[in-house]
Coordinates of C-alpha atoms in Angstrom, one line a residue:
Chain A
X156 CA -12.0 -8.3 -44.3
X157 CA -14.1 -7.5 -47.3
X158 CA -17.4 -9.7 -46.7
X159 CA -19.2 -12.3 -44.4
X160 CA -19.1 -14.9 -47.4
X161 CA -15.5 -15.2 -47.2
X162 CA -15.1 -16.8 -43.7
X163 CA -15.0 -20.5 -43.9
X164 CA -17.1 -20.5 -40.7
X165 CA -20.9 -19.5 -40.4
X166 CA -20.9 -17.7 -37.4
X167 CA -24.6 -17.2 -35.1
X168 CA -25.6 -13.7 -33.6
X169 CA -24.0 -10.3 -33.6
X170 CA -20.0 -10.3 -33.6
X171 CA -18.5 -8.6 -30.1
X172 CA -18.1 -5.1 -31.5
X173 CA -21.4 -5.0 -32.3
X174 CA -22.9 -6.6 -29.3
X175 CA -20.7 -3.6 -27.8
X176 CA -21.8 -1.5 -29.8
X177 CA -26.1 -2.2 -29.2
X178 CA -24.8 -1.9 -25.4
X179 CA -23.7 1.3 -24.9
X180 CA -26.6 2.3 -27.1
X181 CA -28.8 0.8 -24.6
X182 CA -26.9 2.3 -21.4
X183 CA -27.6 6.0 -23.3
X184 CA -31.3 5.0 -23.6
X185 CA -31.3 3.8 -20.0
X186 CA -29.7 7.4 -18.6
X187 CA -32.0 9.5 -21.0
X188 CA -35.1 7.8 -19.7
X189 CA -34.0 8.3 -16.5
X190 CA -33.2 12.4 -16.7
X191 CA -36.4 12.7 -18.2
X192 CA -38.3 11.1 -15.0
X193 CA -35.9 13.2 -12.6
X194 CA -36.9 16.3 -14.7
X195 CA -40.8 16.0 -14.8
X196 CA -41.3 14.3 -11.6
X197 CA -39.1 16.4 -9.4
X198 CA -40.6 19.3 -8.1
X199 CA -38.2 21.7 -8.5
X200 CA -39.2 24.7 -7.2
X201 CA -39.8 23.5 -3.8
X202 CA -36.1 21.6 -4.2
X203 CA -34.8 25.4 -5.1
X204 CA -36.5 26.7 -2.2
X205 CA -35.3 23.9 0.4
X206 CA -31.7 23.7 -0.6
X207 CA -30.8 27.1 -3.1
X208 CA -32.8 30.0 -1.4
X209 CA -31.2 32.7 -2.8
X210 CA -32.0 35.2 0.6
X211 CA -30.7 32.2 2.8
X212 CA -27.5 31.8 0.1
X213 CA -27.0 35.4 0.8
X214 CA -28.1 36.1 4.4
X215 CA -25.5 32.6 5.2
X216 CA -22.8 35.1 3.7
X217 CA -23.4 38.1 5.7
X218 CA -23.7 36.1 9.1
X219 CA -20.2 34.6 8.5
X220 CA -19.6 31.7 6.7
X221 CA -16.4 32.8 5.8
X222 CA -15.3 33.2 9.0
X223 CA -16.3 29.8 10.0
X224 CA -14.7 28.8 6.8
X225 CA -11.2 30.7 8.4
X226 CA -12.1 28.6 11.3
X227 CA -12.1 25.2 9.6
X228 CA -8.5 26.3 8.0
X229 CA -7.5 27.1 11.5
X230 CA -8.3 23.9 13.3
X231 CA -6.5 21.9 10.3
X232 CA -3.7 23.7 9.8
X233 CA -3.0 23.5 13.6
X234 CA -4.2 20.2 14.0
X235 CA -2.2 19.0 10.7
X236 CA 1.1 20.8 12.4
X237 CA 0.5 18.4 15.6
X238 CA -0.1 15.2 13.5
X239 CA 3.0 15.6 11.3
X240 CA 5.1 16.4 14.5
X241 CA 3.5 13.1 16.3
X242 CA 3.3 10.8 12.9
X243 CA 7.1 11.8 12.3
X244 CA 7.7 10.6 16.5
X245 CA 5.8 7.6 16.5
X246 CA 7.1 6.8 12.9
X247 CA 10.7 7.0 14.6
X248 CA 9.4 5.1 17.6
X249 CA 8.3 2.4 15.6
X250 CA 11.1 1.7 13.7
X251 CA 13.4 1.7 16.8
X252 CA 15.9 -0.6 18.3
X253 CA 14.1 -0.1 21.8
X254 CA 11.6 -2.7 21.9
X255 CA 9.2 -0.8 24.0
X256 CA 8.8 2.1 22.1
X257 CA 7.8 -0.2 19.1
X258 CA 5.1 -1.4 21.5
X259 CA 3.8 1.7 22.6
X260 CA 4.1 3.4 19.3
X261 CA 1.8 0.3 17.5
X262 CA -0.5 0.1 20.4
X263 CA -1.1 4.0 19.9
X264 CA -1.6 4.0 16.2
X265 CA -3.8 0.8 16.2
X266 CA -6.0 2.3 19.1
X267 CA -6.6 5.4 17.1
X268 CA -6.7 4.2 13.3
X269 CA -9.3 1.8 14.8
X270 CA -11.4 4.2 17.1
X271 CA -14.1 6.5 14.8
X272 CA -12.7 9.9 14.9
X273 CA -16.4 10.8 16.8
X274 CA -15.4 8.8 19.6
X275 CA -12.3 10.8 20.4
X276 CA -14.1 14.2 20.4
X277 CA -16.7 12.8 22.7
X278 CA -14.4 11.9 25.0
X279 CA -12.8 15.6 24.7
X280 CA -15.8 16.9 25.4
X281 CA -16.4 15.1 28.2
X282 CA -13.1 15.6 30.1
X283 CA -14.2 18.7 31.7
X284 CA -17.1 16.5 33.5
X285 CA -14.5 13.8 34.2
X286 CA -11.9 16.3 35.5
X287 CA -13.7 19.6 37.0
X288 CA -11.5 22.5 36.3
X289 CA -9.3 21.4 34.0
X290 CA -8.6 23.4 31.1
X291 CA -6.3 23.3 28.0
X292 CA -5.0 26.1 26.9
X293 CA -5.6 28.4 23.6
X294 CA -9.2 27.5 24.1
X295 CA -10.9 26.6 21.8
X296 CA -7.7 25.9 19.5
X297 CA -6.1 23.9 22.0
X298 CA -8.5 21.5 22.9
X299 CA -9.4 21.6 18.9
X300 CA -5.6 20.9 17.6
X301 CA -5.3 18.2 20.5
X302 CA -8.0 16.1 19.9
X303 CA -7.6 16.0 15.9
X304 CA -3.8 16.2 16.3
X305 CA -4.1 13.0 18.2
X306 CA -6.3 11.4 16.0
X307 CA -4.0 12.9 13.0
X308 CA -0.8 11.5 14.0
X309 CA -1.9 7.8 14.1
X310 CA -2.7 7.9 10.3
X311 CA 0.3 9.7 9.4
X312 CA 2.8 7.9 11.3
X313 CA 1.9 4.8 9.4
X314 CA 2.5 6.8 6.2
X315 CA 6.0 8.9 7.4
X316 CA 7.2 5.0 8.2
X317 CA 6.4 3.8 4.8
X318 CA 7.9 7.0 3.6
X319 CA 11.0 6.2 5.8
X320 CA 11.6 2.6 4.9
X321 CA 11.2 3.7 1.0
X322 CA 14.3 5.6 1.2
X323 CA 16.7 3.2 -0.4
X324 CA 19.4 1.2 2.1
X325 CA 22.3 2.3 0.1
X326 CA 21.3 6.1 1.4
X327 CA 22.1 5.1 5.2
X328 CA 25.3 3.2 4.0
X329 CA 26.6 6.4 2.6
X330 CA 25.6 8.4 4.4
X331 CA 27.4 6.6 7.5
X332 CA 30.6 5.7 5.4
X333 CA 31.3 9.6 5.6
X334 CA 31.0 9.3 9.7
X335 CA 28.0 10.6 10.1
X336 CA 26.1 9.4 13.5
X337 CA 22.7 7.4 13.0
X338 CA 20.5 10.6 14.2
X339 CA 22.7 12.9 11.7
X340 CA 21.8 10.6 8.8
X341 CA 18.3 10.6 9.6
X342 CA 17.6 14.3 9.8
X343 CA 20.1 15.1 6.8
X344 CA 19.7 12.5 4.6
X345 CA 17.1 10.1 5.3
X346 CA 13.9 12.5 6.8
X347 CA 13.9 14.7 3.8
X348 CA 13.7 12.1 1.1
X349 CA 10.5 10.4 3.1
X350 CA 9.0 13.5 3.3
X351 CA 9.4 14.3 -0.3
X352 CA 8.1 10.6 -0.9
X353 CA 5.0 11.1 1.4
X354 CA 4.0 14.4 0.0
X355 CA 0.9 12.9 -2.0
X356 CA -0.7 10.4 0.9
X357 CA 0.2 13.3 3.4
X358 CA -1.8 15.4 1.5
X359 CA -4.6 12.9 1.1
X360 CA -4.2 13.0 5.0
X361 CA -4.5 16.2 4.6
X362 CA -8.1 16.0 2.9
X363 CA -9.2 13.8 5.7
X364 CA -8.3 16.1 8.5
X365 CA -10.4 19.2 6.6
X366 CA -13.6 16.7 6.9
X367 CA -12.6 15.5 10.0
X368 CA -12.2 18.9 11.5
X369 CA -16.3 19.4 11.1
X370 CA -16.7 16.7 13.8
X371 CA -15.3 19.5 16.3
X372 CA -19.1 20.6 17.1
X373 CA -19.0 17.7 18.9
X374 CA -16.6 18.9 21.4
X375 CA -19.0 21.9 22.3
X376 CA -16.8 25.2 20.8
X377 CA -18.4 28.4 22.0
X378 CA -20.3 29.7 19.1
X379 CA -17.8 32.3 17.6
X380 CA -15.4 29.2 17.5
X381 CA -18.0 27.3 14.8
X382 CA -16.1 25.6 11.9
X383 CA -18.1 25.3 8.8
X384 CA -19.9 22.4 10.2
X385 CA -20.9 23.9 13.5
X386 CA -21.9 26.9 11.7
X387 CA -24.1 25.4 9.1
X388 CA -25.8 23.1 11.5
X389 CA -26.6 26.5 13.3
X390 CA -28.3 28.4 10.9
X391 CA -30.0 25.7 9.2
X392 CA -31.9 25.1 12.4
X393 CA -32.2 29.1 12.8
X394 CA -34.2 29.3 9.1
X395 CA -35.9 25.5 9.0
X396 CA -33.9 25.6 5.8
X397 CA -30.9 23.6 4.5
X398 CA -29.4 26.3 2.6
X399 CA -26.8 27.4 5.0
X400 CA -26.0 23.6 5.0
X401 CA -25.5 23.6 0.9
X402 CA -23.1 26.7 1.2
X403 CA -20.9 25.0 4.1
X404 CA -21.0 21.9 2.0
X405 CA -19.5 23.6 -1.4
X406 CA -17.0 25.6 1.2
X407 CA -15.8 22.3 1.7
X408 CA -15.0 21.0 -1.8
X409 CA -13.7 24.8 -2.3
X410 CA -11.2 23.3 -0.1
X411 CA -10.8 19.9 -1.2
X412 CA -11.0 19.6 -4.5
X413 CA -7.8 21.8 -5.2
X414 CA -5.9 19.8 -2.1
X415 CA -7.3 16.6 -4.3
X416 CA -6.1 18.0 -7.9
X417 CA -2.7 18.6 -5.9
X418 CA -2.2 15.0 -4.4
X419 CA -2.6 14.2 -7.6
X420 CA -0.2 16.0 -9.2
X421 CA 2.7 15.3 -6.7
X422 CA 1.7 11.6 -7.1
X423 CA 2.3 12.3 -10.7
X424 CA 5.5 14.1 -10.1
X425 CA 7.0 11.4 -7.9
X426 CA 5.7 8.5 -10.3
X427 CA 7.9 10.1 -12.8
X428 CA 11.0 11.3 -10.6
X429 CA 11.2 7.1 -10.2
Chain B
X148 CA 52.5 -0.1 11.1
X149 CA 50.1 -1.5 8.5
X150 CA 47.1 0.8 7.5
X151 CA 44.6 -1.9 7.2
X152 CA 44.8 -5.3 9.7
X153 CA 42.1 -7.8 8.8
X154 CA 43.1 -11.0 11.5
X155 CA 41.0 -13.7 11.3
X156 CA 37.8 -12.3 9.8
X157 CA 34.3 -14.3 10.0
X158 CA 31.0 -12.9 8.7
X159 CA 27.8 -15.2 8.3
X160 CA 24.5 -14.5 6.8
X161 CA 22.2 -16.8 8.8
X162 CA 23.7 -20.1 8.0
X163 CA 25.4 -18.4 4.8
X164 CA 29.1 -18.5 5.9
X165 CA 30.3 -15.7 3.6
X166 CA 34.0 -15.2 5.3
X167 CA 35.3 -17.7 6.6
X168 CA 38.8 -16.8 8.6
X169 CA 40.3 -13.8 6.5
X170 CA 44.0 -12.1 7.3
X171 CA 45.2 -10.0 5.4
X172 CA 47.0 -6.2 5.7
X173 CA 46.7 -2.9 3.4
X174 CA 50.2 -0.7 3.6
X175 CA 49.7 2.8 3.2
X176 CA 49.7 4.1 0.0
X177 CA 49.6 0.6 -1.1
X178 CA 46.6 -0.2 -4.1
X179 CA 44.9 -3.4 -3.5
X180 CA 42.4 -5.2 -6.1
X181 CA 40.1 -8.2 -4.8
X182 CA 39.1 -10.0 -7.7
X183 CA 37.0 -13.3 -7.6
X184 CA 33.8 -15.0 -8.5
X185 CA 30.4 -13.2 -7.5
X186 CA 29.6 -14.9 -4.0
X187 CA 33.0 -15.5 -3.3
X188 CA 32.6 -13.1 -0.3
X189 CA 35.4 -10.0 -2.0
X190 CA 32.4 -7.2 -1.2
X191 CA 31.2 -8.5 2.5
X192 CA 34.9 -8.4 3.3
X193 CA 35.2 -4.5 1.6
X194 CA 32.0 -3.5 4.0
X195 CA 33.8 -5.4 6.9
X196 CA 36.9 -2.7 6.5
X197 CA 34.3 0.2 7.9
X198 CA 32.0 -2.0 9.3
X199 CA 28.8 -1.6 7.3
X200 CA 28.7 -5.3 8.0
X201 CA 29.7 -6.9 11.5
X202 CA 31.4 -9.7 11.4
X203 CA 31.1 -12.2 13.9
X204 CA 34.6 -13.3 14.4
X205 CA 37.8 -11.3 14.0
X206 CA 39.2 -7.7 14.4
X207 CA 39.9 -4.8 11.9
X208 CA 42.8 -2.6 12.6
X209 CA 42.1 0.6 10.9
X210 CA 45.7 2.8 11.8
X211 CA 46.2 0.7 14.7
X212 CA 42.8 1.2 16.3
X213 CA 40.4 -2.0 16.7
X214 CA 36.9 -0.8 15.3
X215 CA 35.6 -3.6 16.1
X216 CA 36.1 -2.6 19.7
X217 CA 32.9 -1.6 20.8
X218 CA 34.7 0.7 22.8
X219 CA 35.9 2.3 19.5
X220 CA 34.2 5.4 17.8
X221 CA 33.2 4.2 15.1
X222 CA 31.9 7.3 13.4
X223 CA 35.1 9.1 14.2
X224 CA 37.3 6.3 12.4
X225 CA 34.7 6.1 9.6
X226 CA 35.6 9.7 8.8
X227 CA 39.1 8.2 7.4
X228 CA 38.0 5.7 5.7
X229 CA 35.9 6.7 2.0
X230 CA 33.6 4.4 0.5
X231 CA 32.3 4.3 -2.9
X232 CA 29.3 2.3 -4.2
X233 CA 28.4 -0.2 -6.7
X234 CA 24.9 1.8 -6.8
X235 CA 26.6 5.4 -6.5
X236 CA 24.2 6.4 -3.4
X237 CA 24.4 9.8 -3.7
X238 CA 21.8 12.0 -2.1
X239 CA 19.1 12.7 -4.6
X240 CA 17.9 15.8 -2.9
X241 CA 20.9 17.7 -2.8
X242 CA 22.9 19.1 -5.3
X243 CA 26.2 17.8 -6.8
X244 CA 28.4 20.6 -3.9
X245 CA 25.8 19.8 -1.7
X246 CA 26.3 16.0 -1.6
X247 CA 29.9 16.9 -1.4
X248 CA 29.5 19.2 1.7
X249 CA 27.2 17.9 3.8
X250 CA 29.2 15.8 5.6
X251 CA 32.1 18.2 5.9
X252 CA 29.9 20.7 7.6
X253 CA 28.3 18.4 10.1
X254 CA 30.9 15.6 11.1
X255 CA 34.0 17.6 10.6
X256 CA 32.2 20.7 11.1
X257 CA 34.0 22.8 8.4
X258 CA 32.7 26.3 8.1
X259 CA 30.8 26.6 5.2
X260 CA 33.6 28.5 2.8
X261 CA 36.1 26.0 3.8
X262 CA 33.6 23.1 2.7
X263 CA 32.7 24.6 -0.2
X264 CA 36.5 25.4 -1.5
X265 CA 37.6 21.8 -0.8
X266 CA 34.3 20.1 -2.9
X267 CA 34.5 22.3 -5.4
X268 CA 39.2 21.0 -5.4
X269 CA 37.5 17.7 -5.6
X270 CA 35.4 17.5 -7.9
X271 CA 37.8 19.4 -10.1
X272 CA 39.9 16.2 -9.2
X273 CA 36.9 14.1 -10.6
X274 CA 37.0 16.5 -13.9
X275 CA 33.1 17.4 -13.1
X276 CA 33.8 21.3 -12.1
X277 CA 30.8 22.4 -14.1
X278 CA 28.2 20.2 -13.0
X279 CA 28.9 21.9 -9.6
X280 CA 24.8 22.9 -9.2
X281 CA 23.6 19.6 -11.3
X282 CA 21.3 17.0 -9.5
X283 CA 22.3 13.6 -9.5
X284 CA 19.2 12.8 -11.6
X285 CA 20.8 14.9 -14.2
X286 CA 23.8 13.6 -14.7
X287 CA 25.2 9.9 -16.0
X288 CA 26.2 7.0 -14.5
X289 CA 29.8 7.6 -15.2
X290 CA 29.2 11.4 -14.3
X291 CA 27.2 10.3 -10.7
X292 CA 30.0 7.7 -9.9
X293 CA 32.7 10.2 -9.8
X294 CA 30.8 12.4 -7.8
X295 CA 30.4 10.2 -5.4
X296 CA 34.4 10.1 -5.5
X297 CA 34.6 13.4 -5.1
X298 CA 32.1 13.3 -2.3
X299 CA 33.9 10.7 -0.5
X300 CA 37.3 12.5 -1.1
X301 CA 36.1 15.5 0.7
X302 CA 36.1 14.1 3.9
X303 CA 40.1 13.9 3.1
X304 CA 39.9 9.9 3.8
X305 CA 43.4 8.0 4.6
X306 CA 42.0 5.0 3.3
X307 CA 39.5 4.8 -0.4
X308 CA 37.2 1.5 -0.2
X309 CA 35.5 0.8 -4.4
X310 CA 32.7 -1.5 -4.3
X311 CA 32.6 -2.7 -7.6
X312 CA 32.4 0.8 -9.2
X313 CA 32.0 0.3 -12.3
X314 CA 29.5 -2.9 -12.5
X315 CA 26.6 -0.6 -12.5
X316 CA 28.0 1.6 -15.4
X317 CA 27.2 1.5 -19.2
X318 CA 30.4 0.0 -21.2
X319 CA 31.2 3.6 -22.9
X320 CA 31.5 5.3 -19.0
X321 CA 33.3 2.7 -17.4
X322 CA 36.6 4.4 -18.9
X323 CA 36.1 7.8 -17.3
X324 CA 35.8 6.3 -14.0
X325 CA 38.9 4.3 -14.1
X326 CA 40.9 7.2 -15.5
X327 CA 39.5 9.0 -12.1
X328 CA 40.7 6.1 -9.9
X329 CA 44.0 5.5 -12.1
X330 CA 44.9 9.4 -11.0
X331 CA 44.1 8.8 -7.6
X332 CA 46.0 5.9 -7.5
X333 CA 49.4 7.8 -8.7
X334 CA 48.9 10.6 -6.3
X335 CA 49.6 7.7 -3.8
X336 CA 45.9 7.0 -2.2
X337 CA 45.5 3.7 -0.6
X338 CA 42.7 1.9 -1.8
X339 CA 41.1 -1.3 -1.7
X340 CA 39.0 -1.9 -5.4
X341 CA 36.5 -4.7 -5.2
X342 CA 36.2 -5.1 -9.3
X343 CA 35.7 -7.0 -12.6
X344 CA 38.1 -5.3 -14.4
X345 CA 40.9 -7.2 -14.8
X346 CA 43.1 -4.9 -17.2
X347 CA 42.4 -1.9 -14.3
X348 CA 43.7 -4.8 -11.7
X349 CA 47.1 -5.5 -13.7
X350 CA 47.8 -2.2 -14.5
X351 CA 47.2 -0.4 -11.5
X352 CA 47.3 -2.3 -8.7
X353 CA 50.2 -3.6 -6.4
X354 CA 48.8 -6.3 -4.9
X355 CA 45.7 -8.8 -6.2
X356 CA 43.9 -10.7 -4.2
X357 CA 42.1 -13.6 -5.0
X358 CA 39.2 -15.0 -3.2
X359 CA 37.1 -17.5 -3.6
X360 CA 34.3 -19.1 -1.2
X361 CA 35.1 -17.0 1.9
X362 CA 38.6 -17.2 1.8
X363 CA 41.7 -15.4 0.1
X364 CA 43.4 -18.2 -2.1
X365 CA 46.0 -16.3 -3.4
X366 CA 47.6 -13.1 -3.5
X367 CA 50.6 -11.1 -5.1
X368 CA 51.9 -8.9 -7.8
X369 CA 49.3 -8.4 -10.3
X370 CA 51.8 -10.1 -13.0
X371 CA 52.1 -13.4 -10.7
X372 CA 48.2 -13.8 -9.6
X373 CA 47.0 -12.4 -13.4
X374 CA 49.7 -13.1 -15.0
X375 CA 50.3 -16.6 -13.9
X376 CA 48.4 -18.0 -11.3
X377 CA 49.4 -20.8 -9.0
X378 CA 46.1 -22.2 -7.6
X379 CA 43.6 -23.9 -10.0
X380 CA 41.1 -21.7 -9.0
X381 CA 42.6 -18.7 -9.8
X382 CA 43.3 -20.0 -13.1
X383 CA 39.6 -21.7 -14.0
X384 CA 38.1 -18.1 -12.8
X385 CA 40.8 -15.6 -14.7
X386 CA 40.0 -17.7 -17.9
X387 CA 36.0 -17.2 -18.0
X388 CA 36.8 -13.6 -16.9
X389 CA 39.5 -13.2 -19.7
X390 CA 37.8 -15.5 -22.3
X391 CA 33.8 -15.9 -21.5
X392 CA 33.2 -17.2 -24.7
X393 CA 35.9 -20.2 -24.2
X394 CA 33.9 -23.5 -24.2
X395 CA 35.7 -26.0 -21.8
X396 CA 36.4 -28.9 -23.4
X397 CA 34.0 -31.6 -21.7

């Protein structure tokens, strides 16, 4: 290892750590150059003024976008409460011995894993044309939970399945070796060990559902029943400005990001409890 | 009346015969070991006795009830019947009474002192009294195996089923385990031991069985199908078990 003259072999060019070495050096070079560009180029007072207005950051505040934001926790929560209790039914359906709930529970999740999420709310929204009179109740949290419920339940019945059929065979044996009926194992023994399993991609679920839930403008919610979404949409059109819009936006990771650290976290957990 | 009345069991995996016509009877309070080469069918025919597996052909008598009946309540003659596992299965998210009680409180629906008095008798039995709030995660092989005796005990069984339950274990727990069963044994259980262990077979049981490709190809006192075995089989399989490093002469 001491110098070049005592390999037998005269070797052409840079060795790989070097090469390496001159490439990162040139991916640097590459990202500095291309700060510099973004920094002198940009103009960044009318970028401040467009998207950071510090009136419209404040005026966004006092005309609610925490209570939109309460609003966007609302519709998930409820609409999360409604997909868990439908995943966990179709997941049940779909493992059954009754062939035609297997049918109707796949032809349910494949209709709405494969629909946009966009398309369901249209339809929602149009169901008062279709049908004059009707209404569901707990307006607008009914119609709100329903349609992303619906939606929700498809994804997560896929995932409470997987969570099912993880729980080892050997769990069902005992279970029914001390008498216990098929249902009784199930709820005791078997439900609470998927659940436990499914905590991280349920939570990921849960991610999707917050982001989902800003698709609800779509439905046409009477303006005190704006989500963050709704809301920001509003008052960006109100002040020609896309502040409001920034605010939402970061309401949203404010959300998010800690639902994200904690997926990971459990995934963590559960990684090791194996 | 015989506790146990196998008649003429079949059980096929696919085109896997596994049993192939199996009679045989367990008296109660009578310890039985089934001993034979791995394949040879000994654990379908254990599963068979509470019907984790259905066989195809055949009836099991379980106190002079048919559970193979479908007629029969299954669950209810389940109750009687304890099983205990190669791979322990005990519930990982309950704790050590817990696992113990569950099934007290719901099938036999004991009140919750009464559940709680009789797991905690049991798994005194088991000599595991202060692991009483433990997790299985926490505790050892040796330690999660008697548990699930215990577990299986509280459900005050007439008949013990052992699935091989000590393959699973490292050499230094096996012991505590067979002390467990050796106890139960002399407090006059009935049990039916799928296992390896040989000296546990001659020194405990009354009866061995040994089977071999889906049938039983002898059976007797421990001394006579140990001791001195009258089929070939019996005697090629008992000399790898008691001698694996024996090199058969070619």
């Amino acid at each position: 290892m001491s110098t070049s003259t005592d390999t037998p072999v005269e070797r052409k060019g840079l060795s790989p750590r070097r090469r390496a070495q001159r490439s990162r050096w040139i991916q640097y070079a590459v990202l500095v150059v291309l700060i510099l560009v973004a920094v002198f180029v940009a103009n960044w007072h009318q970028i401040g003024s467009v998207f950071f207005k510090p009136e419209f950051i404040k005026s966004t505040f006092t005309d609610g976008v925490l209570k939109a934001l309460l609003k966007t926790l609302e519709y998930t929560a409820g609409a999360f409460v409604i997909g868990l209790a439908g995943g966990t039914l179709l997941a049940l359906m779909k493992l059954s011995q009754v062939g035609p709930y297997r049918w109707i529970a796949t032809a349910y999740i494949e209709f709405f894993r494969g629909l946009p999420a966009i398309v369901v709310f249209i339809a929602f929204s149009l169901l008062p044309l279709a049908f004059p009179g009707m209404t569901i109740p707990w307006d607008p949290y009914g119609v709100v939970w329903l349609a992303l419920g619906i939606v929700a339940s498809a994804y997560m019945a896929e995932v409470i399945r997987a969570g099912i059929q993880a729980v080892p065979k050997g769990q069902v044996e005992a279970a029914r070796s001390l008498g216990m009926p098929a249902g009784l194992a199930m709820r005791k023994i078997v439900l609470p060990q998927a659940f436990r399993i499914v905590l991280p991609p349920l939570t990921n679920d849960l991610i999707l559902l917050v982001k989902d839930s800003s698709l609800v403008f779509m439905i046409g919610v009477a303006a005190d029943g704006y989500e963050l979404t709704g809301f920001g949409r509003d008052l960006a059109n109100t002040y020609s400005n896309l502040t409001p819009i920034v605010v939402c936006g970061f309401c949203y990771l404010v959300i998010t990001l800690p639902l994200g650290i904690l997926a990971r976290r459990l995934e963590a957990r559960t990684a090791r409890t194996r | 009346m015989a506790l146990v009345e196998i008649k003429n069991l079949h059980k096929s995996f696919g085109t896997n015969h596994v049993l192939r016509g199996i009679d045989f009877t367990v008296e109660q309070g009578e310890v039985v070991c089934v001993i034979g080469p791995s394949g040879s069918g000994k654990s379908t025919l254990l599963r068979c006795v509470n019907l984790l597996e259905k066989p195809q052909e055949g009836q099991v008598i379980v106190r002079g009830e048919d559970i193979t009946d479908p007629d029969c309540h299954l669950d209810a003659a389940r109750q009687q019947i304890g099983m205990v596992f190669q791979q322990f299965n005990l519930f990982p998210h309950l704790s050590v009474l817990a696992n113990c009680t569950v099934a007290q409180r719901t099938v036999l629906k004991r009140g919750p002192q009464d559940a709680d008095r009789i797991a905690r008798a049991n798994l005194e039995r088991v000599g595991l009294s202060d692991k009483i709030h433990a997790y299985p995660a926490q505790l050892s092989g040796g330690q999660q195996q008697r548990v699930a005796i215990a577990r299986a005990l509280s459900m005050d069984p007439a008949l013990m089923l052992f699935d091989e339950p000590t393959s699973a274990l490292d050499p230094e727990l096996v012991g505590d385990v067979l002390t467990v069963m050796r106890k139960l044994a002399l407090d006059g259980m009935t049990m039916l031991v799928v296992t390896h262990e040989m000296a546990f077979a001659r020194e405990v049981a009354d009866r061995v069985v040994f089977m071999d490709a889906g049938v039983i190809v002898e059976q007797g006192p421990p001394a006579d199908v140990i001791g001195s075995p009258k089929e070939e089989r019996t005697r090629t399989f008992l000399r790898r078990v008691l001698d694996p490093t024996h090199v058969e002469p070619a």
